Amino acid sequence: MRTADRVDYAELNEQEKSQILTLQQSILESMLQDNSPLQIINNLCRLEEQLLPNSVSSVMLYDSARKKLDVLAAPSIPPEARKQFSDLQPGPGSGSCGNVIYQQTPIFVSNTLADSRWLDLRHLAQAFNLMACWSMPIRGEGGRIVGTFALSSFEARAPSTFHRKLLEIGASIVGIVLDRREQIESRRLYSHIFDSSGESIVITDRSQVILSVNPTFTRMFGYPAEEVIGRPPGFLKSGRHGASYYQKMWTELHQNGYWQDEIWNRRMDGTIHPYLLGISLVRDADGAIVHYVGIYSDIGRYKQAQAQIEYLAYHDSLTQLPNRLLVRDRAELAILTARDNATNLALLMIDIDHFKNINDSLGHRTGDQLILEISHRLQRCLRDTDTLSRHGGDEFLIVLPLMPDNDPITQLLDNIMDSMAAPFQLGDSEITASLSIGVAVYPNDGQDFDTLLKAADIAMYRAKDSGRNAWRFYTEQMNDDAQNRITLCNGLRQALSHQQFHLHYQPQINLTDGMIVGAEALLRWQHPVLGNIPPNRFIPVAEDNGIIIQIGEWVLNEACRQLVQWQHAGLPRFRMAVNLSAIQFTRSDLVASVKRALEQSGLDAELLELELTESILMHNSEQILATVKQLKALGVQLSIDDFGTGYSSLSYLKRFNVDKLKIDQSFVYDMVNNTSDTAIVRAIIQMAKGLNLTTIAEGVEHAEQLSLLLDEQCDEAQGYHIARPLPPDEFLAWCKRQPCCGT
Ligand code: C2E
Ligand code: MG
Ligand code: MG
């Protein structure tokens, strides 16, 4: 209320003065009796009504959020009427109280039925017989109008000075009571928050002496309140943060009024834990610091959960080893260290041999167990500074930092191989496992992790190709090979349709009379860019991508057709030998292809000889046996190529009913100088005779070999000494030069 409008006591008569004094005293007593705010206000209303007969007194509160006035107290107005006055929106016709808010000034309406300020509420004025209504603003903190105090008279009249004083006193008392109510409520709220907060709250005075702590503080740190009140909070320090940390904290706190960070603090039991601590300053009206309030959140569990999530993201769940992500990190760090120290570093890519078979036949649980056991054995071979990681299904990657040269790497590789020697006992099964390992060394094989990884991977595949259970260091050549393999693989798809394949034929002769008994068809690939590619290079690739099936079929047809053509040209009767791949046996209808080739060419089945390798028969499966039987039923001959290099077993020779053994050229090569090779060749020939099989020696390059083979009673021979593999026209010419053909 503006002081200028205030009624001066001097304007009141003695009786009025004493009435006002009594009113104020009664209210004061009511406040001291610890009545509730509403009780005090109701009391006030009744007292004022006594001083203004024929009137009712009311208090309305303004809800600034809803922009509406509601009746707080009106003890003499019946509840249903109170309801009708509530939810009042301030505006020009909203009555005296509505206009107090609308115009922000006291409103004295002496005739509600005539005054336009009561336009909207006239029906209520009539209904409740409110003829005059004087309303005074109630002010709260900062002079803001928070409500109205009104006296409504049943007679139309203007307020006297005394009445105005009554209004002033009413409004100011309600203001005080409401203020007090707010304070009490907020104090109650704050103490509730303080007591029930899940965070520890510490309040200190300006010199950082603890004034109070909440119950959570005691729970969190173990100290009862009485032990810490009166002490500075330094006893919580863990010793993990240096003086500069605290210095920075105070500077920031005083600069910004607030500071927050993760901090390690010591509990009463001496243990150290992480907390999130926020400290804020409390200043008085003049800006001087009066309190510090610290709030601690226990982030131990959150930290633990965070650590757990991080662990899961960077470790393999089966072996608990670092995973791809973490090993990359470690390797990259190790590469930097190696660069700084000008030393080497090695990456070992490890793959479990035939793991798929183990998984398929013994189940995934056994497979998992094997991976785990292998990881333990590998770990035992390593130094603390090495990192073993699980890189994928059955792959491990090892980072070996600080390797001066390749010697310790080789030593470790041998240790790893040895560690696999003992069988693994997995449940009821005893399993032997071996590893193929590729090694890439920084800086020679690559300067960064990805390059090294690729190199180690290529070397690992090379170890696998070499028959597994082996390790290989990466070489440039391997990379070229890997690249070439890709080029070959792509080229092979076109080679057939672009007619880049040809067959060369190598004569086979009878050793006793030198007569031609056969020809071996040998595949040649004339690549448009790479030139002549030998079969040993492209056949493994064709086997990998399956194209060998179509190629094999083409070879069969072409070889049969060629022999028939030569027969028609008058060459003597001899056999055509065709090489078969294992893939043709397992993944195609070989019998149908052979049958078709014979039919289409019109070749006698007994003139076709199929060369199998020992590895095909080694599978010894029912399917292979059935195929071999059907081939034999067609009437074709079967020979075993490169005999002696595989796991020869007499039983399968009998079982598969083969006709001929081709003694591998490695034995023939050295048989003149090396007595053990001679012994092997002799043994093969003797065994073959016992089983009634024909023998042919491959790779005969010299006359001495020829005569030695004759002495050992070998039946047939093939080799450069007799003739190289020849294109068809040259083969024809060669045949014609032979005595039997008569040139
Ligand atoms: P293979 O069946 O053992 O063929 C004999 C290999 O020895 C041929 O090599 C031949 O040229 C070579 N050779 C012959 N006489 C001599 C000799 O006196 N000294 C030496 N050092 N080598 C001699 P090529 O033609 O390079 O074929 C290599 C292998 O490729 C063959 O070995 C065979 O396993 C495979 N191959 C060739 N053609 C085919 C085919 O059409 N299908 C399949 N699946 N494999 C084939
Ligand atoms: Mg062969
Ligand atoms: Mg051979």
PDB file of C-alpha atoms in Angstrom, residues 382-608:
ATOM      1  CA  LEU A 382      52.998 -65.403 -22.820  1.00  0.00           C
ATOM      2  CA  ARG A 383      54.759 -62.669 -20.877  1.00  0.00           C
ATOM      3  CA  ASP A 384      52.824 -60.168 -18.759  1.00  0.00           C
ATOM      4  CA  THR A 385      53.365 -57.498 -21.356  1.00  0.00           C
ATOM      5  CA  ASP A 386      51.873 -59.551 -24.202  1.00  0.00           C
ATOM      6  CA  THR A 387      48.192 -59.283 -25.052  1.00  0.00           C
ATOM      7  CA  LEU A 388      46.160 -62.328 -25.922  1.00  0.00           C
ATOM      8  CA  SER A 389      42.753 -61.558 -27.400  1.00  0.00           C
ATOM      9  CA  ARG A 390      39.906 -63.511 -28.856  1.00  0.00           C
ATOM     10  CA  HIS A 391      39.519 -62.140 -32.309  1.00  0.00           C
ATOM     11  CA  GLY A 392      36.503 -64.057 -33.514  1.00  0.00           C
ATOM     12  CA  GLY A 393      34.972 -67.540 -33.435  1.00  0.00           C
ATOM     13  CA  ASP A 394      38.056 -69.740 -33.345  1.00  0.00           C
ATOM     14  CA  GLU A 395      40.640 -67.026 -33.840  1.00  0.00           C
ATOM     15  CA  PHE A 396      43.015 -65.479 -31.349  1.00  0.00           C
ATOM     16  CA  LEU A 397      45.270 -62.513 -31.847  1.00  0.00           C
ATOM     17  CA  ILE A 398      48.436 -61.980 -29.835  1.00  0.00           C
ATOM     18  CA  VAL A 399      50.337 -58.726 -29.597  1.00  0.00           C
ATOM     19  CA  LEU A 400      53.988 -59.174 -28.682  1.00  0.00           C
ATOM     20  CA  PRO A 401      55.507 -55.778 -27.927  1.00  0.00           C
ATOM     21  CA  LEU A 402      59.202 -55.023 -27.726  1.00  0.00           C
ATOM     22  CA  MET A 403      60.647 -57.840 -29.817  1.00  0.00           C
ATOM     23  CA  PRO A 404      64.323 -57.162 -30.591  1.00  0.00           C
ATOM     24  CA  ASP A 405      64.342 -59.655 -33.490  1.00  0.00           C
ATOM     25  CA  ASN A 406      62.589 -62.791 -34.732  1.00  0.00           C
ATOM     26  CA  ASP A 407      64.368 -65.274 -32.454  1.00  0.00           C
ATOM     27  CA  PRO A 408      62.187 -64.846 -29.376  1.00  0.00           C
ATOM     28  CA  ILE A 409      59.120 -64.923 -31.640  1.00  0.00           C
ATOM     29  CA  THR A 410      60.182 -68.246 -33.116  1.00  0.00           C
ATOM     30  CA  GLN A 411      60.890 -69.528 -29.631  1.00  0.00           C
ATOM     31  CA  LEU A 412      57.416 -68.515 -28.517  1.00  0.00           C
ATOM     32  CA  LEU A 413      55.823 -70.100 -31.610  1.00  0.00           C
ATOM     33  CA  ASP A 414      57.537 -73.375 -30.784  1.00  0.00           C
ATOM     34  CA  ASN A 415      56.342 -73.125 -27.188  1.00  0.00           C
ATOM     35  CA  ILE A 416      52.789 -72.532 -28.367  1.00  0.00           C
ATOM     36  CA  MET A 417      52.929 -75.511 -30.712  1.00  0.00           C
ATOM     37  CA  ASP A 418      54.325 -77.681 -27.903  1.00  0.00           C
ATOM     38  CA  SER A 419      51.595 -76.495 -25.540  1.00  0.00           C
ATOM     39  CA  MET A 420      49.003 -78.014 -27.879  1.00  0.00           C
ATOM     40  CA  ALA A 421      50.644 -81.439 -27.901  1.00  0.00           C
ATOM     41  CA  ALA A 422      48.753 -82.931 -24.960  1.00  0.00           C
ATOM     42  CA  PRO A 423      45.128 -83.824 -25.753  1.00  0.00           C
ATOM     43  CA  PHE A 424      42.281 -81.805 -24.248  1.00  0.00           C
ATOM     44  CA  GLN A 425      39.936 -83.619 -21.883  1.00  0.00           C
ATOM     45  CA  LEU A 426      36.508 -82.074 -22.546  1.00  0.00           C
ATOM     46  CA  GLY A 427      33.814 -83.902 -20.634  1.00  0.00           C
ATOM     47  CA  ASP A 428      33.861 -87.472 -21.879  1.00  0.00           C
ATOM     48  CA  SER A 429      35.792 -86.653 -25.023  1.00  0.00           C
ATOM     49  CA  GLU A 430      39.507 -86.452 -25.457  1.00  0.00           C
ATOM     50  CA  ILE A 431      40.390 -84.118 -28.297  1.00  0.00           C
ATOM     51  CA  THR A 432      43.646 -83.250 -29.968  1.00  0.00           C
ATOM     52  CA  ALA A 433      43.808 -79.781 -31.439  1.00  0.00           C
ATOM     53  CA  SER A 434      46.376 -77.914 -33.446  1.00  0.00           C
ATOM     54  CA  LEU A 435      46.832 -74.315 -34.483  1.00  0.00           C
ATOM     55  CA  SER A 436      47.759 -72.475 -37.646  1.00  0.00           C
ATOM     56  CA  ILE A 437      49.582 -69.250 -36.902  1.00  0.00           C
ATOM     57  CA  GLY A 438      50.469 -66.292 -39.085  1.00  0.00           C
ATOM     58  CA  VAL A 439      53.048 -63.778 -37.906  1.00  0.00           C
ATOM     59  CA  ALA A 440      53.456 -60.164 -38.990  1.00  0.00           C
ATOM     60  CA  VAL A 441      56.260 -58.043 -37.645  1.00  0.00           C
ATOM     61  CA  TYR A 442      56.343 -54.263 -37.205  1.00  0.00           C
ATOM     62  CA  PRO A 443      57.904 -52.318 -38.894  1.00  0.00           C
ATOM     63  CA  ASN A 444      58.836 -54.610 -41.795  1.00  0.00           C
ATOM     64  CA  ASP A 445      55.418 -56.028 -42.611  1.00  0.00           C
ATOM     65  CA  GLY A 446      53.374 -52.921 -41.861  1.00  0.00           C
ATOM     66  CA  GLN A 447      53.418 -49.609 -40.066  1.00  0.00           C
ATOM     67  CA  ASP A 448      49.887 -49.670 -38.711  1.00  0.00           C
ATOM     68  CA  PHE A 449      47.575 -52.129 -37.046  1.00  0.00           C
ATOM     69  CA  ASP A 450      45.336 -52.816 -40.043  1.00  0.00           C
ATOM     70  CA  THR A 451      48.217 -53.546 -42.376  1.00  0.00           C
ATOM     71  CA  LEU A 452      49.868 -55.799 -39.818  1.00  0.00           C
ATOM     72  CA  LEU A 453      46.606 -57.579 -39.141  1.00  0.00           C
ATOM     73  CA  LYS A 454      46.080 -58.239 -42.833  1.00  0.00           C
ATOM     74  CA  ALA A 455      49.645 -59.526 -43.155  1.00  0.00           C
ATOM     75  CA  ALA A 456      49.243 -61.827 -40.142  1.00  0.00           C
ATOM     76  CA  ASP A 457      45.990 -63.074 -41.632  1.00  0.00           C
ATOM     77  CA  ILE A 458      47.586 -63.848 -45.005  1.00  0.00           C
ATOM     78  CA  ALA A 459      50.444 -65.659 -43.258  1.00  0.00           C
ATOM     79  CA  MET A 460      47.951 -67.637 -41.172  1.00  0.00           C
ATOM     80  CA  TYR A 461      46.146 -68.795 -44.321  1.00  0.00           C
ATOM     81  CA  ARG A 462      49.473 -69.776 -45.784  1.00  0.00           C
ATOM     82  CA  ALA A 463      50.138 -71.871 -42.669  1.00  0.00           C
ATOM     83  CA  LYS A 464      46.748 -73.524 -43.194  1.00  0.00           C
ATOM     84  CA  ASP A 465      47.464 -74.169 -46.878  1.00  0.00           C
ATOM     85  CA  SER A 466      50.711 -75.808 -45.941  1.00  0.00           C
ATOM     86  CA  GLY A 467      48.761 -78.514 -44.128  1.00  0.00           C
ATOM     87  CA  ARG A 468      47.884 -76.778 -40.850  1.00  0.00           C
ATOM     88  CA  ASN A 469      49.517 -77.275 -37.451  1.00  0.00           C
ATOM     89  CA  ALA A 470      52.154 -74.808 -38.616  1.00  0.00           C
ATOM     90  CA  TRP A 471      53.271 -71.217 -38.321  1.00  0.00           C
ATOM     91  CA  ARG A 472      54.429 -68.882 -41.063  1.00  0.00           C
ATOM     92  CA  PHE A 473      56.050 -65.468 -41.001  1.00  0.00           C
ATOM     93  CA  TYR A 474      54.499 -63.073 -43.480  1.00  0.00           C
ATOM     94  CA  THR A 475      56.473 -62.357 -46.636  1.00  0.00           C
ATOM     95  CA  GLU A 476      55.894 -59.911 -49.471  1.00  0.00           C
ATOM     96  CA  GLN A 477      55.488 -62.924 -51.694  1.00  0.00           C
ATOM     97  CA  MET A 478      52.474 -64.041 -49.663  1.00  0.00           C
ATOM     98  CA  ASN A 479      50.785 -60.754 -50.270  1.00  0.00           C
ATOM     99  CA  ASP A 480      51.467 -61.034 -53.988  1.00  0.00           C
ATOM    100  CA  ASP A 481      50.098 -64.550 -53.861  1.00  0.00           C
ATOM    101  CA  ALA A 482      46.987 -63.416 -52.065  1.00  0.00           C
ATOM    102  CA  GLN A 483      46.513 -60.690 -54.689  1.00  0.00           C
ATOM    103  CA  ASN A 484      47.169 -63.137 -57.479  1.00  0.00           C
ATOM    104  CA  ARG A 485      44.687 -65.533 -55.990  1.00  0.00           C
ATOM    105  CA  ILE A 486      42.027 -62.886 -56.265  1.00  0.00           C
ATOM    106  CA  THR A 487      43.060 -62.108 -59.863  1.00  0.00           C
ATOM    107  CA  LEU A 488      43.042 -65.806 -60.704  1.00  0.00           C
ATOM    108  CA  CYS A 489      39.711 -66.360 -59.047  1.00  0.00           C
ATOM    109  CA  ASN A 490      38.131 -63.584 -61.127  1.00  0.00           C
ATOM    110  CA  GLY A 491      39.900 -64.742 -64.311  1.00  0.00           C
ATOM    111  CA  LEU A 492      38.781 -68.353 -63.910  1.00  0.00           C
ATOM    112  CA  ARG A 493      35.143 -67.380 -64.243  1.00  0.00           C
ATOM    113  CA  GLN A 494      35.797 -66.165 -67.795  1.00  0.00           C
ATOM    114  CA  ALA A 495      38.421 -68.683 -68.824  1.00  0.00           C
ATOM    115  CA  LEU A 496      35.959 -71.384 -69.863  1.00  0.00           C
ATOM    116  CA  SER A 497      33.641 -69.201 -71.917  1.00  0.00           C
ATOM    117  CA  HIS A 498      36.606 -67.400 -73.518  1.00  0.00           C
ATOM    118  CA  GLN A 499      38.216 -70.724 -74.447  1.00  0.00           C
ATOM    119  CA  GLN A 500      41.435 -70.022 -72.608  1.00  0.00           C
ATOM    120  CA  PHE A 501      41.878 -73.664 -71.544  1.00  0.00           C
ATOM    121  CA  HIS A 502      43.802 -76.234 -73.578  1.00  0.00           C
ATOM    122  CA  LEU A 503      44.999 -79.721 -72.935  1.00  0.00           C
ATOM    123  CA  HIS A 504      48.526 -80.976 -73.364  1.00  0.00           C
ATOM    124  CA  TYR A 505      49.166 -84.691 -73.551  1.00  0.00           C
ATOM    125  CA  GLN A 506      52.091 -86.576 -72.095  1.00  0.00           C
ATOM    126  CA  PRO A 507      52.841 -90.026 -73.506  1.00  0.00           C
ATOM    127  CA  GLN A 508      53.100 -93.045 -71.214  1.00  0.00           C
ATOM    128  CA  ILE A 509      55.107 -96.036 -72.429  1.00  0.00           C
ATOM    129  CA  ASN A 510      55.479 -99.689 -71.589  1.00  0.00           C
ATOM    130  CA  LEU A 511      58.934-100.139 -70.063  1.00  0.00           C
ATOM    131  CA  THR A 512      59.666-103.526 -71.617  1.00  0.00           C
ATOM    132  CA  ASP A 513      58.953-102.704 -75.258  1.00  0.00           C
ATOM    133  CA  GLY A 514      58.832 -98.870 -75.232  1.00  0.00           C
ATOM    134  CA  MET A 515      55.400 -98.888 -76.901  1.00  0.00           C
ATOM    135  CA  ILE A 516      52.941 -96.101 -76.099  1.00  0.00           C
ATOM    136  CA  VAL A 517      50.280 -97.301 -73.663  1.00  0.00           C
ATOM    137  CA  GLY A 518      48.652 -94.087 -72.757  1.00  0.00           C
ATOM    138  CA  ALA A 519      48.541 -90.303 -72.620  1.00  0.00           C
ATOM    139  CA  GLU A 520      47.900 -88.085 -69.597  1.00  0.00           C
ATOM    140  CA  ALA A 521      45.762 -85.066 -70.299  1.00  0.00           C
ATOM    141  CA  LEU A 522      47.242 -82.042 -68.499  1.00  0.00           C
ATOM    142  CA  LEU A 523      45.343 -78.805 -68.296  1.00  0.00           C
ATOM    143  CA  ARG A 524      46.825 -75.528 -69.536  1.00  0.00           C
ATOM    144  CA  TRP A 525      45.461 -72.048 -69.012  1.00  0.00           C
ATOM    145  CA  GLN A 526      46.525 -69.338 -71.418  1.00  0.00           C
ATOM    146  CA  HIS A 527      45.658 -66.147 -69.525  1.00  0.00           C
ATOM    147  CA  PRO A 528      45.295 -63.110 -71.829  1.00  0.00           C
ATOM    148  CA  VAL A 529      47.473 -60.933 -69.541  1.00  0.00           C
ATOM    149  CA  LEU A 530      49.360 -63.268 -67.211  1.00  0.00           C
ATOM    150  CA  GLY A 531      50.280 -65.717 -69.973  1.00  0.00           C
ATOM    151  CA  ASN A 532      50.657 -69.421 -69.257  1.00  0.00           C
ATOM    152  CA  ILE A 533      49.477 -70.284 -65.767  1.00  0.00           C
ATOM    153  CA  PRO A 534      50.546 -73.722 -64.473  1.00  0.00           C
ATOM    154  CA  PRO A 535      47.754 -75.957 -63.095  1.00  0.00           C
ATOM    155  CA  ASN A 536      49.338 -76.164 -59.642  1.00  0.00           C
ATOM    156  CA  ARG A 537      48.600 -72.473 -59.264  1.00  0.00           C
ATOM    157  CA  PHE A 538      45.079 -72.211 -60.548  1.00  0.00           C
ATOM    158  CA  ILE A 539      43.581 -75.595 -59.689  1.00  0.00           C
ATOM    159  CA  PRO A 540      43.551 -74.959 -55.899  1.00  0.00           C
ATOM    160  CA  VAL A 541      41.777 -71.647 -56.600  1.00  0.00           C
ATOM    161  CA  ALA A 542      39.276 -73.352 -58.911  1.00  0.00           C
ATOM    162  CA  GLU A 543      38.696 -75.941 -56.191  1.00  0.00           C
ATOM    163  CA  ASP A 544      38.066 -73.231 -53.637  1.00  0.00           C
ATOM    164  CA  ASN A 545      35.435 -71.471 -55.691  1.00  0.00           C
ATOM    165  CA  GLY A 546      33.925 -74.639 -57.133  1.00  0.00           C
ATOM    166  CA  ILE A 547      34.624 -73.852 -60.795  1.00  0.00           C
ATOM    167  CA  ILE A 548      36.743 -76.989 -60.927  1.00  0.00           C
ATOM    168  CA  ILE A 549      33.509 -78.922 -61.489  1.00  0.00           C
ATOM    169  CA  GLN A 550      32.786 -77.255 -64.851  1.00  0.00           C
ATOM    170  CA  ILE A 551      36.474 -77.238 -65.770  1.00  0.00           C
ATOM    171  CA  GLY A 552      36.777 -80.940 -64.907  1.00  0.00           C
ATOM    172  CA  GLU A 553      33.807 -81.736 -67.080  1.00  0.00           C
ATOM    173  CA  TRP A 554      35.312 -79.819 -69.978  1.00  0.00           C
ATOM    174  CA  VAL A 555      38.640 -81.718 -69.564  1.00  0.00           C
ATOM    175  CA  LEU A 556      36.836 -85.062 -69.582  1.00  0.00           C
ATOM    176  CA  ASN A 557      34.921 -84.268 -72.752  1.00  0.00           C
ATOM    177  CA  GLU A 558      37.884 -82.756 -74.536  1.00  0.00           C
ATOM    178  CA  ALA A 559      40.276 -85.598 -73.633  1.00  0.00           C
ATOM    179  CA  CYS A 560      37.794 -88.283 -74.737  1.00  0.00           C
ATOM    180  CA  ARG A 561      37.034 -86.432 -77.943  1.00  0.00           C
ATOM    181  CA  GLN A 562      40.746 -86.052 -78.690  1.00  0.00           C
ATOM    182  CA  LEU A 563      41.540 -89.708 -78.199  1.00  0.00           C
ATOM    183  CA  VAL A 564      38.700 -90.784 -80.469  1.00  0.00           C
ATOM    184  CA  GLN A 565      39.954 -88.335 -83.084  1.00  0.00           C
ATOM    185  CA  TRP A 566      43.494 -89.811 -82.866  1.00  0.00           C
ATOM    186  CA  GLN A 567      42.147 -93.301 -83.122  1.00  0.00           C
ATOM    187  CA  HIS A 568      40.339 -92.317 -86.260  1.00  0.00           C
ATOM    188  CA  ALA A 569      43.613 -90.850 -87.465  1.00  0.00           C
ATOM    189  CA  GLY A 570      45.152 -94.305 -87.155  1.00  0.00           C
ATOM    190  CA  LEU A 571      47.133 -94.061 -83.927  1.00  0.00           C
ATOM    191  CA  PRO A 572      47.512 -97.324 -82.007  1.00  0.00           C
ATOM    192  CA  ARG A 573      45.084 -98.156 -79.221  1.00  0.00           C
ATOM    193  CA  PHE A 574      46.175 -96.474 -75.965  1.00  0.00           C
ATOM    194  CA  ARG A 575      44.459 -95.077 -72.896  1.00  0.00           C
ATOM    195  CA  MET A 576      43.665 -91.464 -72.001  1.00  0.00           C
ATOM    196  CA  ALA A 577      44.385 -90.578 -68.348  1.00  0.00           C
ATOM    197  CA  VAL A 578      42.396 -87.708 -66.882  1.00  0.00           C
ATOM    198  CA  ASN A 579      43.086 -86.093 -63.490  1.00  0.00           C
ATOM    199  CA  LEU A 580      40.166 -85.693 -61.108  1.00  0.00           C
ATOM    200  CA  SER A 581      39.784 -83.288 -58.212  1.00  0.00           C
ATOM    201  CA  ALA A 582      38.329 -84.277 -54.842  1.00  0.00           C
ATOM    202  CA  ILE A 583      35.675 -81.622 -55.356  1.00  0.00           C
ATOM    203  CA  GLN A 584      34.393 -83.457 -58.445  1.00  0.00           C
ATOM    204  CA  PHE A 585      33.932 -86.512 -56.263  1.00  0.00           C
ATOM    205  CA  THR A 586      32.101 -84.848 -53.460  1.00  0.00           C
ATOM    206  CA  ARG A 587      30.167 -82.061 -55.107  1.00  0.00           C
ATOM    207  CA  SER A 588      29.116 -83.186 -58.555  1.00  0.00           C
ATOM    208  CA  ASP A 589      27.465 -86.087 -60.236  1.00  0.00           C
ATOM    209  CA  LEU A 590      30.786 -87.441 -61.495  1.00  0.00           C
ATOM    210  CA  VAL A 591      29.390 -90.733 -62.729  1.00  0.00           C
ATOM    211  CA  ALA A 592      26.876 -88.947 -64.961  1.00  0.00           C
ATOM    212  CA  SER A 593      29.609 -86.650 -66.353  1.00  0.00           C
ATOM    213  CA  VAL A 594      31.906 -89.570 -67.201  1.00  0.00           C
ATOM    214  CA  LYS A 595      29.074 -91.463 -68.788  1.00  0.00           C
ATOM    215  CA  ARG A 596      28.140 -88.426 -70.880  1.00  0.00           C
ATOM    216  CA  ALA A 597      31.747 -87.877 -71.990  1.00  0.00           C
ATOM    217  CA  LEU A 598      32.023 -91.502 -73.114  1.00  0.00           C
ATOM    218  CA  GLU A 599      28.709 -91.429 -74.915  1.00  0.00           C
ATOM    219  CA  GLN A 600      29.310 -88.124 -76.662  1.00  0.00           C
ATOM    220  CA  SER A 601      32.800 -89.077 -77.845  1.00  0.00           C
ATOM    221  CA  GLY A 602      32.018 -92.711 -78.505  1.00  0.00           C
ATOM    222  CA  LEU A 603      35.162 -93.714 -76.584  1.00  0.00           C
ATOM    223  CA  ASP A 604      35.543 -97.247 -75.247  1.00  0.00           C
ATOM    224  CA  ALA A 605      35.182 -97.030 -71.471  1.00  0.00           C
ATOM    225  CA  GLU A 606      38.256 -99.196 -70.905  1.00  0.00           C
ATOM    226  CA  LEU A 607      40.390 -96.607 -72.737  1.00  0.00           C
ATOM    227  CA  LEU A 608      39.550 -93.950 -70.161  1.00  0.00           C
TER     228      LEU A 608
END
